[in-house]
Amino acid sequence: METTSGPASLHSPMPNKGGSWSYTFTTAGTYGYVCTVHPGMTARIVVTAAACERLPHRVHHPLDPLLVLAGVIAGVAVLCLLLVGSRSAAATATPSDDAKQS
């Protein structure tokens, strides 16, 4: 096989009986070729550029409003418990405890 037209020149080796040969085109374009053993056998190969491999698209999942609300409520509840706990601890403190802290 020998190219007769195209962006690149190509000439295959003569295969042995029952043998085979392969070629991977790396340049896009239209290639005309002829069989070097059978000159009447002609054809054309159209090579297109490889498609760009796309990276997987990251799907953006918005936050579920109910989960956000539950998180806010849990945070406020924790802050309230901390505040109540610190006030009750301060209210039950004895004067001697205040003197120790000074």
mmCIF file of N, CA and C in Angstrom:
data_model
loop_
_atom_site.group_PDB
_atom_site.id
_atom_site.type_symbol
_atom_site.label_atom_id
_atom_site.label_comp_id
_atom_site.label_asym_id
_atom_site.label_seq_id
_atom_site.Cartn_x
_atom_site.Cartn_y
_atom_site.Cartn_z
ATOM 1 N N MET A 1 0.847 -1.162 0.000
ATOM 2 C CA MET A 1 0.000 0.000 0.000
ATOM 3 C C MET A 1 0.890 1.221 0.000
ATOM 4 N N GLU A 2 0.532 2.189 -0.828
ATOM 5 C CA GLU A 2 1.300 3.426 -0.923
ATOM 6 C C GLU A 2 0.312 4.571 -1.093
ATOM 7 N N THR A 3 0.537 5.635 -0.336
ATOM 8 C CA THR A 3 -0.366 6.780 -0.466
ATOM 9 C C THR A 3 -0.082 7.508 -1.771
ATOM 10 N N THR A 4 -1.147 7.998 -2.386
ATOM 11 C CA THR A 4 -1.020 8.780 -3.606
ATOM 12 C C THR A 4 -1.337 10.242 -3.349
ATOM 13 N N SER A 5 -1.979 10.521 -2.234
ATOM 14 C CA SER A 5 -2.278 11.895 -1.840
ATOM 15 C C SER A 5 -2.549 11.896 -0.337
ATOM 16 N N GLY A 6 -2.483 13.083 0.234
ATOM 17 C CA GLY A 6 -2.772 13.198 1.657
ATOM 18 C C GLY A 6 -1.727 14.009 2.387
ATOM 19 N N PRO A 7 -2.009 14.312 3.654
ATOM 20 C CA PRO A 7 -1.101 15.150 4.430
ATOM 21 C C PRO A 7 0.216 14.473 4.798
ATOM 22 N N ALA A 8 0.277 13.162 4.727
ATOM 23 C CA ALA A 8 1.517 12.440 5.056
ATOM 24 C C ALA A 8 1.726 11.337 4.031
ATOM 25 N N SER A 9 2.999 11.042 3.767
ATOM 26 C CA SER A 9 3.350 9.987 2.826
ATOM 27 C C SER A 9 3.496 8.673 3.581
ATOM 28 N N LEU A 10 3.032 7.592 2.969
ATOM 29 C CA LEU A 10 3.058 6.304 3.641
ATOM 30 C C LEU A 10 3.316 5.205 2.620
ATOM 31 N N HIS A 11 4.171 4.264 2.976
ATOM 32 C CA HIS A 11 4.463 3.132 2.111
ATOM 33 C C HIS A 11 4.634 1.913 3.013
ATOM 34 N N SER A 12 3.759 0.937 2.824
ATOM 35 C CA SER A 12 3.814 -0.252 3.686
ATOM 36 C C SER A 12 4.853 -1.244 3.176
ATOM 37 N N PRO A 13 5.403 -2.040 4.065
ATOM 38 C CA PRO A 13 6.312 -3.103 3.616
ATOM 39 C C PRO A 13 5.509 -4.201 2.914
ATOM 40 N N MET A 14 6.172 -4.988 2.116
ATOM 41 C CA MET A 14 5.512 -6.107 1.427
ATOM 42 C C MET A 14 5.306 -7.231 2.449
ATOM 43 N N PRO A 15 4.061 -7.595 2.733
ATOM 44 C CA PRO A 15 3.827 -8.651 3.732
ATOM 45 C C PRO A 15 4.120 -10.039 3.154
ATOM 46 N N ASN A 16 4.507 -10.930 4.045
ATOM 47 C CA ASN A 16 4.670 -12.339 3.655
ATOM 48 C C ASN A 16 3.296 -12.943 3.440
ATOM 49 N N LYS A 17 3.239 -14.094 2.797
ATOM 50 C CA LYS A 17 1.967 -14.766 2.554
ATOM 51 C C LYS A 17 1.265 -15.003 3.891
ATOM 52 N N GLY A 18 0.024 -14.538 3.977
ATOM 53 C CA GLY A 18 -0.758 -14.694 5.199
ATOM 54 C C GLY A 18 -0.408 -13.673 6.272
ATOM 55 N N GLY A 19 0.554 -12.806 5.995
ATOM 56 C CA GLY A 19 0.967 -11.804 6.969
ATOM 57 C C GLY A 19 0.039 -10.592 6.963
ATOM 58 N N SER A 20 0.276 -9.730 7.893
ATOM 59 C CA SER A 20 -0.547 -8.522 7.965
ATOM 60 C C SER A 20 0.330 -7.333 8.352
ATOM 61 N N TRP A 21 -0.230 -6.162 8.203
ATOM 62 C CA TRP A 21 0.451 -4.926 8.545
ATOM 63 C C TRP A 21 -0.603 -3.932 8.996
ATOM 64 N N SER A 22 -0.260 -3.108 9.951
ATOM 65 C CA SER A 22 -1.226 -2.100 10.399
ATOM 66 C C SER A 22 -0.506 -0.768 10.576
ATOM 67 N N TYR A 23 -1.287 0.292 10.548
ATOM 68 C CA TYR A 23 -0.748 1.625 10.703
ATOM 69 C C TYR A 23 -1.785 2.491 11.412
ATOM 70 N N THR A 24 -1.340 3.307 12.339
ATOM 71 C CA THR A 24 -2.236 4.233 13.026
ATOM 72 C C THR A 24 -1.951 5.634 12.510
ATOM 73 N N PHE A 25 -2.951 6.242 11.918
ATOM 74 C CA PHE A 25 -2.803 7.586 11.393
ATOM 75 C C PHE A 25 -2.764 8.587 12.550
ATOM 76 N N THR A 26 -1.854 9.532 12.467
ATOM 77 C CA THR A 26 -1.737 10.546 13.515
ATOM 78 C C THR A 26 -2.056 11.947 13.006
ATOM 79 N N THR A 27 -2.239 12.081 11.696
ATOM 80 C CA THR A 27 -2.564 13.374 11.096
ATOM 81 C C THR A 27 -3.906 13.267 10.386
ATOM 82 N N ALA A 28 -4.808 14.164 10.761
ATOM 83 C CA ALA A 28 -6.130 14.159 10.129
ATOM 84 C C ALA A 28 -6.009 14.582 8.670
ATOM 85 N N GLY A 29 -6.907 14.070 7.853
ATOM 86 C CA GLY A 29 -6.919 14.437 6.445
ATOM 87 C C GLY A 29 -7.466 13.313 5.593
ATOM 88 N N THR A 30 -7.472 13.523 4.285
ATOM 89 C CA THR A 30 -7.940 12.518 3.335
ATOM 90 C C THR A 30 -6.721 11.942 2.614
ATOM 91 N N TYR A 31 -6.605 10.643 2.657
ATOM 92 C CA TYR A 31 -5.464 9.930 2.082
ATOM 93 C C TYR A 31 -5.960 9.071 0.923
ATOM 94 N N GLY A 32 -5.400 9.289 -0.256
ATOM 95 C CA GLY A 32 -5.635 8.390 -1.378
ATOM 96 C C GLY A 32 -4.516 7.351 -1.358
ATOM 97 N N TYR A 33 -4.868 6.111 -1.667
ATOM 98 C CA TYR A 33 -3.804 5.089 -1.695
ATOM 99 C C TYR A 33 -4.067 4.058 -2.777
ATOM 100 N N VAL A 34 -2.987 3.344 -3.104
ATOM 101 C CA VAL A 34 -3.033 2.317 -4.126
ATOM 102 C C VAL A 34 -2.318 1.087 -3.590
ATOM 103 N N CYS A 35 -2.796 -0.082 -3.983
ATOM 104 C CA CYS A 35 -2.131 -1.335 -3.609
ATOM 105 C C CYS A 35 -0.916 -1.487 -4.538
ATOM 106 N N THR A 36 0.254 -1.643 -3.945
ATOM 107 C CA THR A 36 1.475 -1.753 -4.763
ATOM 108 C C THR A 36 1.565 -3.094 -5.478
ATOM 109 N N VAL A 37 0.827 -4.081 -5.006
ATOM 110 C CA VAL A 37 0.812 -5.397 -5.663
ATOM 111 C C VAL A 37 -0.252 -5.426 -6.762
ATOM 112 N N HIS A 38 -1.362 -4.763 -6.519
ATOM 113 C CA HIS A 38 -2.489 -4.732 -7.465
ATOM 114 C C HIS A 38 -2.792 -3.260 -7.787
ATOM 115 N N PRO A 39 -2.108 -2.667 -8.738
ATOM 116 C CA PRO A 39 -2.232 -1.237 -9.033
ATOM 117 C C PRO A 39 -3.649 -0.770 -9.364
ATOM 118 N N GLY A 40 -4.520 -1.656 -9.735
ATOM 119 C CA GLY A 40 -5.908 -1.280 -10.024
ATOM 120 C C GLY A 40 -6.735 -1.092 -8.751
ATOM 121 N N MET A 41 -6.191 -1.503 -7.629
ATOM 122 C CA MET A 41 -6.917 -1.385 -6.358
ATOM 123 C C MET A 41 -6.547 -0.053 -5.703
ATOM 124 N N THR A 42 -7.487 0.879 -5.771
ATOM 125 C CA THR A 42 -7.268 2.189 -5.159
ATOM 126 C C THR A 42 -8.421 2.477 -4.199
ATOM 127 N N ALA A 43 -8.149 3.340 -3.265
ATOM 128 C CA ALA A 43 -9.192 3.707 -2.307
ATOM 129 C C ALA A 43 -8.808 5.010 -1.628
ATOM 130 N N ARG A 44 -9.660 5.415 -0.719
ATOM 131 C CA ARG A 44 -9.447 6.658 -0.004
ATOM 132 C C ARG A 44 -9.773 6.417 1.473
ATOM 133 N N ILE A 45 -8.968 7.004 2.339
ATOM 134 C CA ILE A 45 -9.195 6.923 3.794
ATOM 135 C C ILE A 45 -9.362 8.348 4.296
ATOM 136 N N VAL A 46 -10.406 8.579 5.063
ATOM 137 C CA VAL A 46 -10.634 9.894 5.672
ATOM 138 C C VAL A 46 -10.357 9.762 7.170
ATOM 139 N N VAL A 47 -9.383 10.522 7.629
ATOM 140 C CA VAL A 47 -8.990 10.494 9.042
ATOM 141 C C VAL A 47 -9.442 11.800 9.682
ATOM 142 N N THR A 48 -10.216 11.695 10.751
ATOM 143 C CA THR A 48 -10.663 12.893 11.471
ATOM 144 C C THR A 48 -9.877 13.021 12.771
ATOM 145 N N ALA A 49 -9.804 14.248 13.258
ATOM 146 C CA ALA A 49 -9.087 14.499 14.515
ATOM 147 C C ALA A 49 -9.814 13.794 15.654
ATOM 148 N N ALA A 50 -9.032 13.288 16.581
ATOM 149 C CA ALA A 50 -9.609 12.623 17.748
ATOM 150 C C ALA A 50 -10.375 13.647 18.573
ATOM 151 N N ALA A 51 -11.491 13.217 19.107
ATOM 152 C CA ALA A 51 -12.274 14.094 19.973
ATOM 153 C C ALA A 51 -11.500 14.339 21.257
ATOM 154 N N CYS A 52 -11.551 15.561 21.734
ATOM 155 C CA CYS A 52 -10.879 15.876 22.994
ATOM 156 C C CYS A 52 -11.558 15.116 24.118
ATOM 157 N N GLU A 53 -10.730 14.557 24.956
ATOM 158 C CA GLU A 53 -11.279 13.835 26.100
ATOM 159 C C GLU A 53 -11.696 14.859 27.136
ATOM 160 N N ARG A 54 -12.953 14.812 27.492
ATOM 161 C CA ARG A 54 -13.466 15.768 28.468
ATOM 162 C C ARG A 54 -13.307 15.224 29.879
ATOM 163 N N LEU A 55 -12.987 16.133 30.761
ATOM 164 C CA LEU A 55 -12.936 15.757 32.166
ATOM 165 C C LEU A 55 -14.355 15.600 32.671
ATOM 166 N N PRO A 56 -14.543 14.703 33.623
ATOM 167 C CA PRO A 56 -15.897 14.551 34.149
ATOM 168 C C PRO A 56 -16.411 15.878 34.697
ATOM 169 N N HIS A 57 -17.630 16.208 34.344
ATOM 170 C CA HIS A 57 -18.229 17.462 34.790
ATOM 171 C C HIS A 57 -18.692 17.305 36.224
ATOM 172 N N ARG A 58 -18.229 18.205 37.065
ATOM 173 C CA ARG A 58 -18.660 18.163 38.456
ATOM 174 C C ARG A 58 -20.051 18.761 38.546
ATOM 175 N N VAL A 59 -20.956 18.007 39.088
ATOM 176 C CA VAL A 59 -22.317 18.482 39.244
ATOM 177 C C VAL A 59 -22.397 19.229 40.567
ATOM 178 N N HIS A 60 -22.858 20.456 40.497
ATOM 179 C CA HIS A 60 -22.999 21.260 41.709
ATOM 180 C C HIS A 60 -24.350 20.950 42.339
ATOM 181 N N HIS A 61 -24.305 20.444 43.545
ATOM 182 C CA HIS A 61 -25.529 20.158 44.276
ATOM 183 C C HIS A 61 -25.733 21.260 45.304
ATOM 184 N N PRO A 62 -26.755 22.076 45.144
ATOM 185 C CA PRO A 62 -26.981 23.129 46.118
ATOM 186 C C PRO A 62 -27.329 22.526 47.477
ATOM 187 N N LEU A 63 -27.050 23.291 48.502
ATOM 188 C CA LEU A 63 -27.354 22.814 49.847
ATOM 189 C C LEU A 63 -28.860 22.692 50.016
ATOM 190 N N ASP A 64 -29.265 21.647 50.686
ATOM 191 C CA ASP A 64 -30.675 21.453 50.983
ATOM 192 C C ASP A 64 -31.065 22.473 52.055
ATOM 193 N N PRO A 65 -32.020 23.341 51.788
ATOM 194 C CA PRO A 65 -32.388 24.375 52.756
ATOM 195 C C PRO A 65 -32.806 23.810 54.113
ATOM 196 N N LEU A 66 -33.437 22.655 54.112
ATOM 197 C CA LEU A 66 -33.854 22.083 55.403
ATOM 198 C C LEU A 66 -32.642 21.644 56.218
ATOM 199 N N LEU A 67 -31.609 21.137 55.556
ATOM 200 C CA LEU A 67 -30.402 20.745 56.284
ATOM 201 C C LEU A 67 -29.678 21.973 56.828
ATOM 202 N N VAL A 68 -29.655 23.040 56.037
ATOM 203 C CA VAL A 68 -29.032 24.275 56.511
ATOM 204 C C VAL A 68 -29.790 24.803 57.718
ATOM 205 N N LEU A 69 -31.110 24.812 57.642
ATOM 206 C CA LEU A 69 -31.939 25.280 58.757
ATOM 207 C C LEU A 69 -31.715 24.425 60.003
ATOM 208 N N ALA A 70 -31.652 23.115 59.826
ATOM 209 C CA ALA A 70 -31.414 22.222 60.965
ATOM 210 C C ALA A 70 -30.047 22.499 61.586
ATOM 211 N N GLY A 71 -29.039 22.763 60.771
ATOM 212 C CA GLY A 71 -27.715 23.085 61.294
ATOM 213 C C GLY A 71 -27.704 24.385 62.075
ATOM 214 N N VAL A 72 -28.411 25.393 61.566
ATOM 215 C CA VAL A 72 -28.484 26.681 62.260
ATOM 216 C C VAL A 72 -29.194 26.512 63.593
ATOM 217 N N ILE A 73 -30.304 25.788 63.599
ATOM 218 C CA ILE A 73 -31.058 25.560 64.845
ATOM 219 C C ILE A 73 -30.200 24.805 65.850
ATOM 220 N N ALA A 74 -29.473 23.794 65.406
ATOM 221 C CA ALA A 74 -28.614 23.036 66.315
ATOM 222 C C ALA A 74 -27.523 23.942 66.875
ATOM 223 N N GLY A 75 -26.945 24.795 66.048
ATOM 224 C CA GLY A 75 -25.911 25.718 66.525
ATOM 225 C C GLY A 75 -26.441 26.701 67.550
ATOM 226 N N VAL A 76 -27.612 27.255 67.306
ATOM 227 C CA VAL A 76 -28.227 28.193 68.253
ATOM 228 C C VAL A 76 -28.547 27.474 69.562
ATOM 229 N N ALA A 77 -29.051 26.249 69.479
ATOM 230 C CA ALA A 77 -29.368 25.484 70.686
ATOM 231 C C ALA A 77 -28.122 25.233 71.524
ATOM 232 N N VAL A 78 -27.020 24.901 70.885
ATOM 233 C CA VAL A 78 -25.768 24.671 71.619
ATOM 234 C C VAL A 78 -25.307 25.955 72.294
ATOM 235 N N LEU A 79 -25.378 27.083 71.588
ATOM 236 C CA LEU A 79 -24.986 28.364 72.184
ATOM 237 C C LEU A 79 -25.872 28.726 73.372
ATOM 238 N N CYS A 80 -27.187 28.489 73.254
ATOM 239 C CA CYS A 80 -28.101 28.761 74.368
ATOM 240 C C CYS A 80 -27.762 27.897 75.573
ATOM 241 N N LEU A 81 -27.482 26.627 75.347
ATOM 242 C CA LEU A 81 -27.133 25.733 76.459
ATOM 243 C C LEU A 81 -25.842 26.177 77.132
ATOM 244 N N LEU A 82 -24.880 26.612 76.351
ATOM 245 C CA LEU A 82 -23.623 27.102 76.924
ATOM 246 C C LEU A 82 -23.848 28.371 77.739
ATOM 247 N N LEU A 83 -24.678 29.260 77.217
ATOM 248 C CA LEU A 83 -24.973 30.506 77.920
ATOM 249 C C LEU A 83 -25.722 30.246 79.213
ATOM 250 N N VAL A 84 -26.742 29.390 79.148
ATOM 251 C CA VAL A 84 -27.517 29.047 80.353
ATOM 252 C C VAL A 84 -26.623 28.348 81.362
ATOM 253 N N GLY A 85 -25.800 27.457 80.912
ATOM 254 C CA GLY A 85 -24.905 26.740 81.820
ATOM 255 C C GLY A 85 -23.925 27.663 82.504
ATOM 256 N N SER A 86 -23.384 28.635 81.776
ATOM 257 C CA SER A 86 -22.413 29.549 82.389
ATOM 258 C C SER A 86 -23.100 30.504 83.355
ATOM 259 N N ARG A 87 -24.329 30.918 83.078
ATOM 260 C CA ARG A 87 -25.059 31.807 83.990
ATOM 261 C C ARG A 87 -25.451 31.070 85.256
ATOM 262 N N SER A 88 -25.904 29.827 85.102
ATOM 263 C CA SER A 88 -26.300 29.081 86.309
ATOM 264 C C SER A 88 -25.084 28.764 87.160
ATOM 265 N N ALA A 89 -23.940 28.533 86.555
ATOM 266 C CA ALA A 89 -22.720 28.289 87.321
ATOM 267 C C ALA A 89 -22.301 29.561 88.049
ATOM 268 N N ALA A 90 -22.474 30.729 87.433
ATOM 269 C CA ALA A 90 -22.121 31.998 88.068
ATOM 270 C C ALA A 90 -23.077 32.323 89.200
ATOM 271 N N ALA A 91 -24.360 31.964 89.052
ATOM 272 C CA ALA A 91 -25.356 32.260 90.077
ATOM 273 C C ALA A 91 -25.171 31.392 91.310
ATOM 274 N N THR A 92 -24.678 30.203 91.150
ATOM 275 C CA THR A 92 -24.505 29.296 92.291
ATOM 276 C C THR A 92 -23.144 29.441 92.941
ATOM 277 N N ALA A 93 -22.310 30.307 92.403
ATOM 278 C CA ALA A 93 -20.973 30.493 92.979
ATOM 279 C C ALA A 93 -21.091 31.178 94.334
ATOM 280 N N THR A 94 -20.321 30.769 95.316
ATOM 281 C CA THR A 94 -20.322 31.349 96.662
ATOM 282 C C THR A 94 -19.332 32.496 96.691
ATOM 283 N N PRO A 95 -19.498 33.389 97.667
ATOM 284 C CA PRO A 95 -18.547 34.499 97.752
ATOM 285 C C PRO A 95 -17.110 34.034 97.922
ATOM 286 N N SER A 96 -16.908 32.916 98.589
ATOM 287 C CA SER A 96 -15.548 32.426 98.745
ATOM 288 C C SER A 96 -14.968 31.982 97.407
ATOM 289 N N ASP A 97 -15.850 31.476 96.502
ATOM 290 C CA ASP A 97 -15.387 31.113 95.173
ATOM 291 C C ASP A 97 -14.954 32.361 94.415
ATOM 292 N N ASP A 98 -15.695 33.484 94.585
ATOM 293 C CA ASP A 98 -15.322 34.744 93.928
ATOM 294 C C ASP A 98 -13.985 35.236 94.442
ATOM 295 N N ALA A 99 -13.755 35.083 95.746
ATOM 296 C CA ALA A 99 -12.485 35.533 96.320
ATOM 297 C C ALA A 99 -11.332 34.710 95.800
ATOM 298 N N LYS A 100 -11.577 33.408 95.580
ATOM 299 C CA LYS A 100 -10.516 32.547 95.070
ATOM 300 C C LYS A 100 -10.129 32.926 93.636
ATOM 301 N N GLN A 101 -11.137 33.389 92.869
ATOM 302 C CA GLN A 101 -10.877 33.728 91.483
ATOM 303 C C GLN A 101 -10.138 35.052 91.353
ATOM 304 N N SER A 102 -10.255 35.960 92.353
ATOM 305 C CA SER A 102 -9.604 37.263 92.279
ATOM 306 C C SER A 102 -8.151 37.213 92.457
#
